Coordinates of C-alpha atoms in Angstrom, one line a residue:
Chain A
M118 CA 119.0 25.3 117.3
K119 CA 116.5 26.6 119.2
I120 CA 117.5 27.2 122.9
I121 CA 116.2 28.3 126.6
I122 CA 118.6 29.3 128.7
C123 CA 116.8 29.6 132.7
L124 CA 118.7 32.5 134.2
K125 CA 118.0 33.6 138.0
Q126 CA 118.9 36.9 140.2
V127 CA 120.7 36.2 143.3
P128 CA 122.0 38.8 145.8
A129 CA 125.6 39.7 145.1
R130 CA 128.3 37.7 146.2
D131 CA 129.9 39.7 148.2
A132 CA 127.0 41.8 149.5
V133 CA 126.1 42.0 153.0
L134 CA 123.7 40.0 154.1
R135 CA 120.9 40.6 156.9
L136 CA 117.6 38.5 158.1
N137 CA 114.3 40.5 157.6
S138 CA 112.2 41.3 160.3
A139 CA 110.3 37.9 160.2
S140 CA 113.7 35.5 159.8
C141 CA 112.3 34.0 157.3
W142 CA 114.3 35.4 154.8
I143 CA 116.6 38.2 153.7
E144 CA 116.4 41.8 153.8
E145 CA 116.2 42.4 150.2
S146 CA 116.0 46.5 149.9
D147 CA 119.2 48.2 149.8
L148 CA 120.8 44.9 148.4
T149 CA 122.8 44.6 144.8
F150 CA 121.6 41.8 142.7
E151 CA 123.4 39.6 140.2
V152 CA 123.3 36.9 137.6
N153 CA 123.7 33.5 139.6
E154 CA 127.0 32.0 138.8
P155 CA 126.3 28.9 137.2
D156 CA 123.6 30.6 135.2
L157 CA 125.8 32.8 133.6
Y158 CA 128.1 29.7 132.6
A159 CA 124.6 28.0 131.2
L160 CA 124.1 31.6 129.0
E161 CA 127.8 31.4 127.8
E162 CA 127.2 28.0 126.5
A163 CA 123.8 28.4 124.8
L164 CA 125.7 31.8 123.1
R165 CA 128.4 29.5 121.7
L166 CA 126.1 26.6 120.8
K167 CA 123.9 29.4 119.1
E168 CA 127.0 30.4 117.1
K169 CA 128.2 27.1 116.2
H170 CA 125.0 25.7 115.0
G171 CA 122.3 28.8 114.3
G172 CA 119.1 29.0 116.2
E173 CA 118.3 31.3 118.7
V174 CA 118.8 31.7 122.3
V175 CA 116.0 33.2 124.6
V176 CA 116.4 34.2 128.4
C177 CA 113.8 32.6 130.6
T178 CA 113.9 34.1 134.2
L179 CA 111.1 34.1 136.8
G180 CA 111.6 36.6 139.4
P181 CA 110.1 40.2 140.2
A182 CA 110.9 43.5 138.5
R183 CA 114.6 44.0 139.7
A184 CA 115.4 40.7 137.5
Q185 CA 115.1 42.8 134.1
Q186 CA 118.6 43.7 134.8
A187 CA 119.6 40.2 134.9
I188 CA 117.8 40.2 132.0
K189 CA 119.2 42.6 130.3
E190 CA 122.8 41.5 131.0
A191 CA 121.8 38.5 128.9
L192 CA 120.1 39.9 126.1
A193 CA 123.5 42.8 125.9
K194 CA 125.7 39.4 126.0
G195 CA 123.7 38.0 122.8
A196 CA 120.6 36.6 123.5
D197 CA 118.2 37.3 121.0
R198 CA 115.3 37.8 123.2
A199 CA 113.4 37.2 126.8
L200 CA 110.8 36.0 129.0
H201 CA 110.3 37.7 132.0
L202 CA 108.3 35.6 134.4
D203 CA 106.6 37.8 136.9
D204 CA 103.8 37.5 139.1
N205 CA 102.7 37.9 143.1
V206 CA 101.8 34.8 143.4
F207 CA 105.1 33.5 142.4
I208 CA 107.4 35.6 145.2
S209 CA 107.1 32.1 147.4
L210 CA 107.1 29.2 145.2
D211 CA 109.3 26.4 145.9
A212 CA 111.4 24.8 143.4
F213 CA 108.2 22.7 142.3
G214 CA 105.8 25.9 141.6
I215 CA 109.1 27.5 140.2
A216 CA 109.7 24.4 137.7
Q217 CA 106.0 24.6 136.8
A218 CA 105.5 28.1 136.2
L219 CA 109.0 27.9 133.6
A220 CA 107.2 25.0 132.2
A221 CA 104.1 26.7 131.5
A222 CA 106.5 29.5 129.9
I223 CA 108.8 27.1 127.9
R224 CA 106.4 24.3 126.3
K225 CA 104.7 27.0 124.3
E226 CA 108.6 27.9 122.5
D227 CA 108.7 23.9 121.8
P228 CA 113.0 24.5 122.3
D229 CA 115.7 21.7 121.2
L230 CA 117.7 22.6 124.1
V231 CA 116.9 23.8 127.4
L232 CA 120.2 24.5 129.8
T233 CA 120.0 25.6 133.6
G234 CA 122.6 25.9 136.1
L235 CA 123.5 23.5 138.2
Q236 CA 121.9 25.3 141.7
S237 CA 121.2 28.7 142.6
D238 CA 123.7 30.7 145.2
D239 CA 120.6 31.5 147.0
S240 CA 118.3 29.1 148.2
G241 CA 120.4 26.1 146.4
F242 CA 118.4 23.5 146.4
A243 CA 120.1 22.0 142.9
Q244 CA 116.5 21.0 142.2
T245 CA 114.8 23.7 139.6
G246 CA 116.3 22.3 136.5
V247 CA 115.6 18.4 136.8
I248 CA 112.1 18.7 137.8
L249 CA 111.5 21.3 135.2
A250 CA 113.0 18.2 132.7
E251 CA 110.3 15.7 134.4
L252 CA 107.9 18.4 133.6
L253 CA 108.6 18.7 130.3
G254 CA 108.7 15.6 129.5
L255 CA 112.4 15.9 127.9
P256 CA 115.9 13.7 129.2
H257 CA 118.4 15.3 130.9
A258 CA 121.5 15.0 132.5
T259 CA 123.3 17.6 135.3
I260 CA 126.5 19.1 136.4
I261 CA 127.6 19.0 132.8
M262 CA 131.6 20.2 132.0
E263 CA 131.4 19.8 127.9
I264 CA 128.5 19.4 125.2
Q265 CA 128.8 18.4 121.3
A266 CA 126.1 19.0 119.6
Q267 CA 125.0 16.5 116.6
E268 CA 122.5 16.7 114.3
K269 CA 119.6 15.1 116.8
S270 CA 121.1 14.3 119.8
L271 CA 124.1 15.9 122.7
K272 CA 127.0 14.3 123.9
V273 CA 127.6 15.8 127.1
K274 CA 131.0 15.2 129.8
R275 CA 129.2 15.2 133.3
E276 CA 130.8 15.7 136.5
L277 CA 131.1 13.0 139.1
E278 CA 132.6 13.3 142.6
A279 CA 136.6 13.0 143.1
G280 CA 137.7 14.5 139.9
W281 CA 135.6 11.5 138.0
F282 CA 133.7 12.4 134.3
E283 CA 131.1 10.6 132.6
W284 CA 130.7 10.8 128.9
M285 CA 127.2 10.6 128.3
E286 CA 124.2 10.8 125.3
L287 CA 121.2 12.0 124.8
P288 CA 118.5 12.2 122.3
L289 CA 117.3 16.1 121.6
P290 CA 115.1 17.6 123.0
A291 CA 116.7 18.0 125.7
L292 CA 117.6 19.9 129.5
L293 CA 120.9 20.1 130.8
T294 CA 122.6 21.8 134.2
I295 CA 125.6 23.4 133.7
Q296 CA 128.3 23.7 136.3
S297 CA 130.6 26.4 137.3
G298 CA 134.0 26.1 135.3
I299 CA 132.5 25.1 131.6
N300 CA 134.0 28.2 129.5
K301 CA 134.9 31.8 130.2
P302 CA 131.7 33.7 130.2
R303 CA 132.1 36.8 127.6
Y304 CA 131.9 40.9 129.0
A305 CA 129.3 42.2 127.5
T306 CA 131.1 44.5 124.6
L307 CA 129.2 48.5 124.3
K308 CA 127.3 47.8 120.9
G309 CA 125.6 44.3 123.0
I310 CA 124.6 46.9 125.4
M311 CA 123.1 49.7 123.1
G312 CA 121.5 46.9 120.8
A313 CA 120.0 44.8 123.6
K314 CA 117.9 47.6 124.3
S315 CA 115.7 46.7 121.5
K316 CA 115.6 43.3 121.9
P317 CA 112.3 42.3 123.2
I318 CA 111.3 41.0 126.5
Q319 CA 107.7 39.4 126.7
K320 CA 106.3 39.8 130.6
L321 CA 104.3 36.7 131.8
G322 CA 102.2 36.2 134.8
A323 CA 100.2 33.3 136.1
G324 CA 97.2 34.0 134.1
E325 CA 99.3 34.2 130.9
L326 CA 100.5 30.8 131.7
A327 CA 97.3 29.5 132.8
L328 CA 98.6 28.4 135.7
T329 CA 96.2 27.6 138.9
A330 CA 96.8 28.0 142.4
E331 CA 96.5 23.7 142.7
A332 CA 99.6 23.7 140.5
L333 CA 101.9 26.4 142.0
E334 CA 100.8 24.9 146.1
P335 CA 104.5 24.6 147.5
R336 CA 105.0 21.2 148.5
Q337 CA 107.9 22.8 151.2
K338 CA 108.5 25.8 152.6
I339 CA 111.3 27.3 154.5
T340 CA 109.9 28.6 157.9
R341 CA 113.0 30.1 159.2
V342 CA 116.2 31.5 158.9
Y343 CA 119.3 32.4 161.1
T344 CA 122.7 32.6 161.6
P345 CA 124.2 29.2 162.3
V346 CA 125.0 28.6 166.1
K347 CA 128.7 27.8 165.6
A348 CA 130.2 24.2 167.0
A349 CA 134.0 24.4 166.2
K350 CA 135.2 26.8 169.3
T351 CA 137.1 29.4 167.0
Q352 CA 139.7 31.3 168.5
F353 CA 140.2 34.0 167.1
F354 CA 143.5 36.5 167.3
E355 CA 143.2 40.2 166.8
G356 CA 146.0 42.9 166.8
S357 CA 148.6 44.3 164.3
P358 CA 149.2 42.0 161.4
K359 CA 152.5 41.2 162.9
E360 CA 151.2 40.7 166.1
I361 CA 148.5 38.0 164.5
A362 CA 151.8 36.5 162.6
E363 CA 153.4 35.8 165.9
T364 CA 150.3 34.8 168.0
L365 CA 149.4 31.7 165.6
L366 CA 152.4 30.4 165.0
D367 CA 153.2 30.0 168.7
K368 CA 149.9 28.3 168.6
L369 CA 150.3 25.9 165.4
K370 CA 153.5 25.0 167.1
N371 CA 153.0 24.7 171.2
E372 CA 148.9 24.4 171.1
A373 CA 148.3 22.3 168.0
R374 CA 151.4 21.2 168.0
V375 CA 151.5 21.2 163.6
L376 CA 154.7 22.8 163.2
Chain B
M99 CA 100.9 -0.5 160.6
S100 CA 103.6 1.9 161.9
E101 CA 104.9 4.5 159.1
T102 CA 108.0 3.3 156.8
I103 CA 110.8 5.0 155.9
L104 CA 112.6 3.9 153.1
V105 CA 116.2 4.6 151.7
F106 CA 118.4 4.3 149.1
A107 CA 121.4 3.0 149.0
E108 CA 123.9 4.3 146.5
H109 CA 126.6 1.8 144.6
H110 CA 128.8 2.2 141.8
A111 CA 129.3 -1.0 140.0
G112 CA 128.2 -3.2 142.4
K113 CA 130.4 -1.8 145.7
L114 CA 128.1 0.0 148.6
A115 CA 129.7 3.3 148.5
R116 CA 129.8 5.3 151.8
P117 CA 127.0 7.8 151.1
A118 CA 125.2 4.4 151.4
W119 CA 125.7 3.7 154.8
E120 CA 125.8 7.4 155.5
A121 CA 122.0 7.4 154.6
I122 CA 121.3 4.0 156.4
A123 CA 122.3 6.1 159.4
A124 CA 120.3 8.5 158.4
A125 CA 117.4 6.6 157.9
Q126 CA 118.1 4.6 161.3
H127 CA 117.9 7.7 163.7
L128 CA 114.7 9.6 162.0
A129 CA 112.9 5.8 162.5
G130 CA 114.2 6.4 166.0
D131 CA 112.4 9.6 166.7
L132 CA 109.1 8.6 164.6
K133 CA 109.0 5.0 165.8
A134 CA 108.8 3.6 162.4
G135 CA 110.7 1.0 160.5
V136 CA 113.6 1.5 158.2
V137 CA 113.4 -0.4 154.3
A138 CA 116.6 -0.1 152.4
A139 CA 116.5 -0.4 148.9
V140 CA 119.1 -0.7 146.2
L141 CA 118.9 -0.5 142.6
G142 CA 120.4 -2.5 140.0
E143 CA 121.0 -5.3 137.5
N144 CA 122.3 -8.0 140.2
P145 CA 121.8 -6.1 143.6
G146 CA 121.4 -9.4 145.7
A147 CA 125.0 -9.8 147.4
M148 CA 124.5 -6.1 148.0
A149 CA 120.9 -6.4 149.8
N150 CA 122.6 -9.1 152.2
E151 CA 125.6 -6.6 152.8
L152 CA 123.0 -4.1 153.8
A153 CA 121.1 -7.0 155.8
Q154 CA 123.7 -6.6 158.3
A155 CA 122.3 -3.2 159.5
D156 CA 119.2 -2.9 161.8
V157 CA 116.6 -2.4 159.3
Q158 CA 113.1 -4.1 158.8
Q159 CA 113.8 -5.5 155.0
V160 CA 116.2 -4.9 152.7
L161 CA 114.4 -4.8 149.0
A162 CA 116.9 -6.2 146.3
V163 CA 115.6 -4.2 143.1
A164 CA 116.3 -5.5 139.9
S165 CA 116.4 -5.0 136.1
P166 CA 118.7 -5.3 133.1
L167 CA 118.1 -2.1 132.3
L168 CA 119.5 -1.1 136.1
R169 CA 122.6 -2.3 134.5
E170 CA 124.0 0.8 135.0
Y171 CA 123.0 4.2 137.1
T172 CA 120.6 6.4 134.1
S173 CA 118.3 9.1 135.9
D174 CA 115.5 8.0 133.5
G175 CA 115.8 4.1 135.0
Y176 CA 116.7 4.8 138.7
A177 CA 113.6 7.4 138.8
A178 CA 110.7 4.7 136.9
A179 CA 112.3 2.0 139.3
A180 CA 112.3 3.8 142.7
A181 CA 108.5 5.8 141.5
Q182 CA 107.4 1.9 141.4
L183 CA 108.4 0.8 144.6
I184 CA 107.5 4.1 146.4
R185 CA 104.1 3.9 145.4
E186 CA 103.8 0.0 146.0
R187 CA 105.2 0.5 149.9
K188 CA 103.8 3.8 150.3
P189 CA 106.7 5.1 152.6
Q190 CA 105.9 8.1 154.5
Y191 CA 109.7 9.7 154.1
V192 CA 112.1 8.4 151.8
V193 CA 116.2 9.1 152.7
F194 CA 119.3 9.9 150.4
S195 CA 122.5 10.8 150.5
H196 CA 123.3 14.1 148.8
T197 CA 125.8 12.7 146.4
Y198 CA 125.9 13.7 142.6
Q199 CA 123.8 10.7 141.6
V200 CA 120.8 11.9 143.6
R201 CA 120.9 15.3 142.8
D202 CA 120.7 14.0 139.5
F203 CA 117.8 12.0 139.9
A204 CA 115.9 12.6 143.2
P205 CA 114.0 15.5 142.3
K206 CA 112.6 14.0 139.1
L207 CA 111.3 11.3 141.5
A208 CA 110.0 13.6 144.0
A209 CA 108.2 15.7 141.1
R210 CA 106.7 12.6 139.9
L211 CA 105.3 11.2 142.9
G212 CA 104.0 14.7 144.1
G213 CA 105.7 15.4 146.8
G214 CA 108.3 17.6 147.9
L215 CA 112.6 17.1 148.4
A216 CA 114.3 19.0 151.1
S217 CA 117.6 18.8 149.5
D218 CA 120.9 19.1 150.9
C219 CA 120.3 18.7 154.6
L220 CA 122.6 19.2 157.5
G221 CA 120.1 17.5 160.0
Y222 CA 116.8 17.9 161.4
R223 CA 114.9 18.0 164.5
C224 CA 111.4 16.6 165.8
E225 CA 108.4 18.8 167.7
G226 CA 105.8 16.3 168.6
R227 CA 105.3 14.3 165.0
K228 CA 107.0 17.5 162.9
V229 CA 109.8 16.9 161.4
I230 CA 111.9 20.1 160.8
F231 CA 114.8 19.9 158.4
V232 CA 117.5 22.1 158.8
R233 CA 119.8 23.0 155.7
Q234 CA 122.5 25.8 154.8
V235 CA 121.3 28.7 152.2
F236 CA 123.0 31.7 150.5
Q237 CA 126.4 29.5 150.6
G238 CA 126.6 28.5 154.1
K239 CA 126.0 32.3 155.9
F240 CA 122.7 31.2 156.7
Y241 CA 120.6 28.2 158.3
A242 CA 116.9 27.5 157.0
D243 CA 114.1 25.5 158.8
V244 CA 112.1 23.5 156.2
E245 CA 108.9 21.7 157.0
F246 CA 107.2 19.7 153.7
V247 CA 103.2 20.3 153.3
G248 CA 100.6 18.5 151.6
A249 CA 100.9 15.1 151.1
P250 CA 104.0 12.0 151.3
P251 CA 106.4 10.6 150.1
Y252 CA 108.6 13.1 151.8
S253 CA 112.1 13.0 150.6
V254 CA 114.9 14.4 152.4
S255 CA 118.8 14.1 150.8
F256 CA 121.8 15.0 154.0
Q257 CA 124.7 16.2 153.1
A258 CA 127.8 14.0 152.9
S259 CA 129.1 13.2 157.1
A260 CA 125.7 14.9 158.3
F261 CA 125.6 11.4 159.9
R262 CA 128.3 9.2 159.9
E263 CA 128.8 5.6 158.5
D264 CA 130.0 4.3 162.1
A265 CA 126.8 5.1 163.3
V266 CA 124.7 2.4 161.5
Q267 CA 123.5 0.0 163.7
R268 CA 124.3 -3.4 162.9
G269 CA 121.1 -5.8 163.8
P270 CA 120.7 -9.0 165.8
A271 CA 120.7 -10.8 162.7
P272 CA 120.5 -9.8 158.9
A273 CA 117.6 -8.6 157.8
P274 CA 114.8 -10.1 155.3
V275 CA 116.0 -10.0 151.5
E276 CA 113.2 -9.3 149.4
N277 CA 114.2 -9.5 145.2
V278 CA 112.0 -6.8 143.5
A279 CA 111.6 -7.2 139.8
A280 CA 111.6 -3.7 138.4
S281 CA 109.8 -3.6 135.1
L282 CA 110.8 -1.1 133.0
D283 CA 110.6 0.0 129.5
A284 CA 113.8 0.2 127.4
S285 CA 112.1 3.0 125.3
T286 CA 111.8 5.3 128.5
I287 CA 115.4 5.4 129.2
R288 CA 116.4 7.6 127.0
V289 CA 120.1 8.9 128.3
K290 CA 123.2 6.7 127.3
P291 CA 126.0 6.5 129.9
G292 CA 129.3 6.1 128.3
E293 CA 133.3 5.4 129.7
R294 CA 133.9 6.7 133.1
F295 CA 137.3 8.6 133.4
R296 CA 139.9 10.8 135.3
E297 CA 141.6 13.9 133.7
A298 CA 145.3 13.6 132.8
K299 CA 147.0 11.9 135.7
Q300 CA 146.9 14.1 139.0
A301 CA 150.4 16.0 139.1
V302 CA 150.0 16.1 142.9
D303 CA 148.8 14.3 145.4
L304 CA 147.6 16.5 147.9
A305 CA 145.9 14.2 150.3
Q306 CA 149.7 12.6 151.1
A307 CA 150.8 16.7 152.1
E308 CA 150.8 17.3 155.6
I309 CA 150.4 21.2 155.5
I310 CA 148.2 22.6 152.5
V311 CA 148.6 26.1 152.3
A312 CA 144.4 26.5 150.2
V313 CA 143.6 30.0 148.7
G314 CA 139.8 31.1 147.6
R315 CA 138.5 34.4 145.6
G316 CA 140.2 36.2 148.0
I317 CA 143.0 36.4 146.2
K318 CA 141.6 38.0 143.9
A319 CA 144.0 38.0 141.2
P320 CA 146.6 35.6 139.5
E321 CA 149.7 37.5 140.5
N322 CA 148.6 37.2 143.6
L323 CA 149.2 34.1 143.9
E324 CA 152.7 33.8 144.7
M325 CA 152.3 35.4 147.9
A326 CA 150.3 32.5 148.8
K327 CA 152.8 29.9 147.6
Q328 CA 155.9 31.6 149.3
L329 CA 153.9 30.8 152.2
A330 CA 153.8 27.3 151.4
E331 CA 157.3 26.8 150.6
A332 CA 158.3 28.8 153.8
L333 CA 156.2 26.1 155.7
G334 CA 157.2 22.9 153.2
G335 CA 153.7 22.4 152.4
E336 CA 151.3 22.4 149.1
L337 CA 149.4 24.9 147.4
G338 CA 145.9 24.0 146.8
A339 CA 143.0 26.2 145.9
S340 CA 139.1 25.9 146.1
R341 CA 137.0 25.5 142.6
P342 CA 136.5 29.3 141.7
I343 CA 140.4 29.4 141.4
C344 CA 140.7 26.2 139.0
D345 CA 137.8 27.4 137.2
S346 CA 139.6 30.3 136.4
G347 CA 142.4 28.6 135.3
W348 CA 144.8 30.4 137.7
L349 CA 145.9 27.1 139.3
P350 CA 145.8 23.6 137.4
M351 CA 142.6 21.2 138.7
D352 CA 144.5 18.6 140.6
R353 CA 144.9 21.4 143.0
Q354 CA 141.3 21.7 143.4
I355 CA 140.1 20.7 147.0
G356 CA 136.4 19.5 147.6
S357 CA 133.5 17.8 146.4
S358 CA 134.8 18.1 143.1
G359 CA 138.3 18.1 143.3
Q360 CA 140.6 16.0 146.0
T361 CA 139.5 15.3 149.7
V362 CA 142.1 16.1 152.0
A363 CA 143.3 15.6 156.1
P364 CA 146.6 17.6 156.3
K365 CA 147.3 18.1 159.8
L366 CA 147.7 21.8 159.2
Y367 CA 145.1 23.6 156.5
L368 CA 145.4 27.2 156.2
A369 CA 142.5 28.8 154.3
L370 CA 143.6 32.0 152.9
G371 CA 140.1 33.8 151.2
I372 CA 138.0 31.1 151.1
S373 CA 134.5 31.9 152.3
G374 CA 134.0 27.5 153.0
A375 CA 130.7 26.7 151.0
I376 CA 130.3 23.5 152.2
Q377 CA 131.3 22.0 148.2
H378 CA 134.3 23.8 149.7
Q379 CA 134.2 22.1 153.0
V380 CA 133.3 18.2 152.7
G381 CA 137.0 18.2 150.9
M382 CA 139.0 19.5 153.6
K383 CA 136.7 19.6 156.9
G384 CA 138.9 16.2 158.4
S385 CA 142.1 18.5 158.6
K386 CA 143.9 18.5 162.1
T387 CA 144.1 21.8 162.1
I388 CA 142.3 24.7 160.0
V389 CA 143.6 28.0 159.8
A390 CA 141.2 30.2 158.5
V391 CA 141.8 34.3 157.1
N392 CA 138.9 35.9 155.5
K393 CA 137.6 39.5 155.5
D394 CA 133.7 38.0 156.0
K395 CA 133.5 37.3 159.8
E396 CA 130.8 35.3 159.3
A397 CA 132.4 33.2 156.1
P398 CA 131.4 29.5 157.0
I399 CA 134.8 28.8 156.8
F400 CA 135.0 30.4 160.4
E401 CA 132.8 27.1 161.4
V402 CA 135.2 24.5 160.8
A403 CA 138.4 26.8 161.9
T404 CA 140.1 25.9 164.9
Y405 CA 142.0 29.5 164.8
G406 CA 140.7 32.4 162.8
I407 CA 142.1 35.7 161.2
V408 CA 139.3 38.3 160.2
G409 CA 141.4 40.7 158.5
D410 CA 142.7 41.0 155.1
L411 CA 144.5 38.3 153.7
F412 CA 147.4 40.8 151.2
E413 CA 147.9 42.2 155.4
I414 CA 148.5 38.8 157.5
V415 CA 150.3 36.4 155.1
P416 CA 153.5 38.8 154.1
P417 CA 154.2 38.9 158.0
L418 CA 153.5 35.2 158.6
T419 CA 155.5 33.9 156.3
D420 CA 158.3 36.4 157.0
A421 CA 157.8 34.7 160.6
V422 CA 158.2 31.4 159.8
R423 CA 161.1 31.6 157.5
K424 CA 162.5 32.8 160.9
M425 CA 161.2 30.0 163.0
K426 CA 162.3 27.7 160.7
S427 CA 166.2 29.7 160.2
R428 CA 166.2 29.0 164.2

């Protein structure tokens, strides 16, 4: 089974984010980045499918040079090789443009299965995977919590709201978006890290992918990013932990009247 | 002719769900600002009864889109039927609620139609004829303004309770219902839905709890749960958690609060080390009093908190538990 795993690099979860001077995105200099969390679960799922059914795991990442770090992490964990889509024209793409670029790269690979995380922790549109399936002409299922691969089809457990799930079947080739918690992602071993150094990373730009400006034309743009105006009038307490505990209890008892 | 806003009414097994009405409320609101007309669409094998129910709302028209192949939801079937409808009716905007079902097919539909999809929006504002949609980015740490570029249809999905079900305007008389036969080809529906089920029955019903102490990533390690458990016990409440805690197996799934877990509205909700991503907030923001303890003062949980403590939960919780015990023993 040839599996493509789409992996995005996003600001680290505990990084302190600042807005950039134009207030249209965050300031990316001096920021630490990590692999988007749901993508880590998707990678783990790809590696497990390969261990069980054989085949190849190919990482596909769109991002600037810094994204090499995320790619290397995936290779160290066991992916076989990587496609790195890096081009200045990729910088301001929307979900549709990103999916166009990914589709152009993935089409050439003709995979049996494409996995993505269900959404990214930065912009969080939750669209790229589904658009990618449409562009590749593949059936898809979203928010997946279990995969059972059969000869020519997949049986998958899809998460629904409020604790409900649904089993569904789809023929291969297919695309799945993976939910966090589907498995326990592994850590890279020292051997894996050493081995990753010789694994191929193919760089692809818009030219190699025959992508025209028109195909990448955004359908929407983020015009401004800003700190939310707090609607709730939160009362904040300060002082020593003991003072805070006493103030809080007093408020809960005498103001909110919930104790 | 005035512009049309098409609104998608979600249902489960023939029953209109709350997101359907929230989407209608959103479409009516947007139509008011744009002086446009609202057309509601419901897809199914036999959507007539639901269409009549939708016709009670103040809308121009209800479309009952029927096909035997729409008996169960599939992304292939819904995207194909909705694409046909939108190509024929040419709405300016298509409005959805940001549900799991919509996440499954709306991006596919928008990609097929050639328009953008602003997903998971909190609301919008108008500047003249221009509509600017507002959504969260970076897990709720910031908001972003999103504008469409290029040609319509412009699709937008709104977060749960961004618009309220009870804000739906009723019409003076039922709106006309039009039956539309979707022409679908069975061979294009590749995904086969199976049974729906819940995991092993819920051992705790957090919805019944009056006090909930919930923990998030800030608790750091499973052995630290004991501290939260003691506070919950002292308060006579239940222990809950955000998704990552249950994903890690530190607490069973039936303790999970949020869009994929339980929805709770206790009189007191203490969020310890929970940043408050929207997926968590939708499961608890109906709580009467919310106390949040988090070391990040920008954490979105503080947007819904009644009382906030910016600090280390490991320093705050033990004296709080002591104080509660002392109070109770008096």
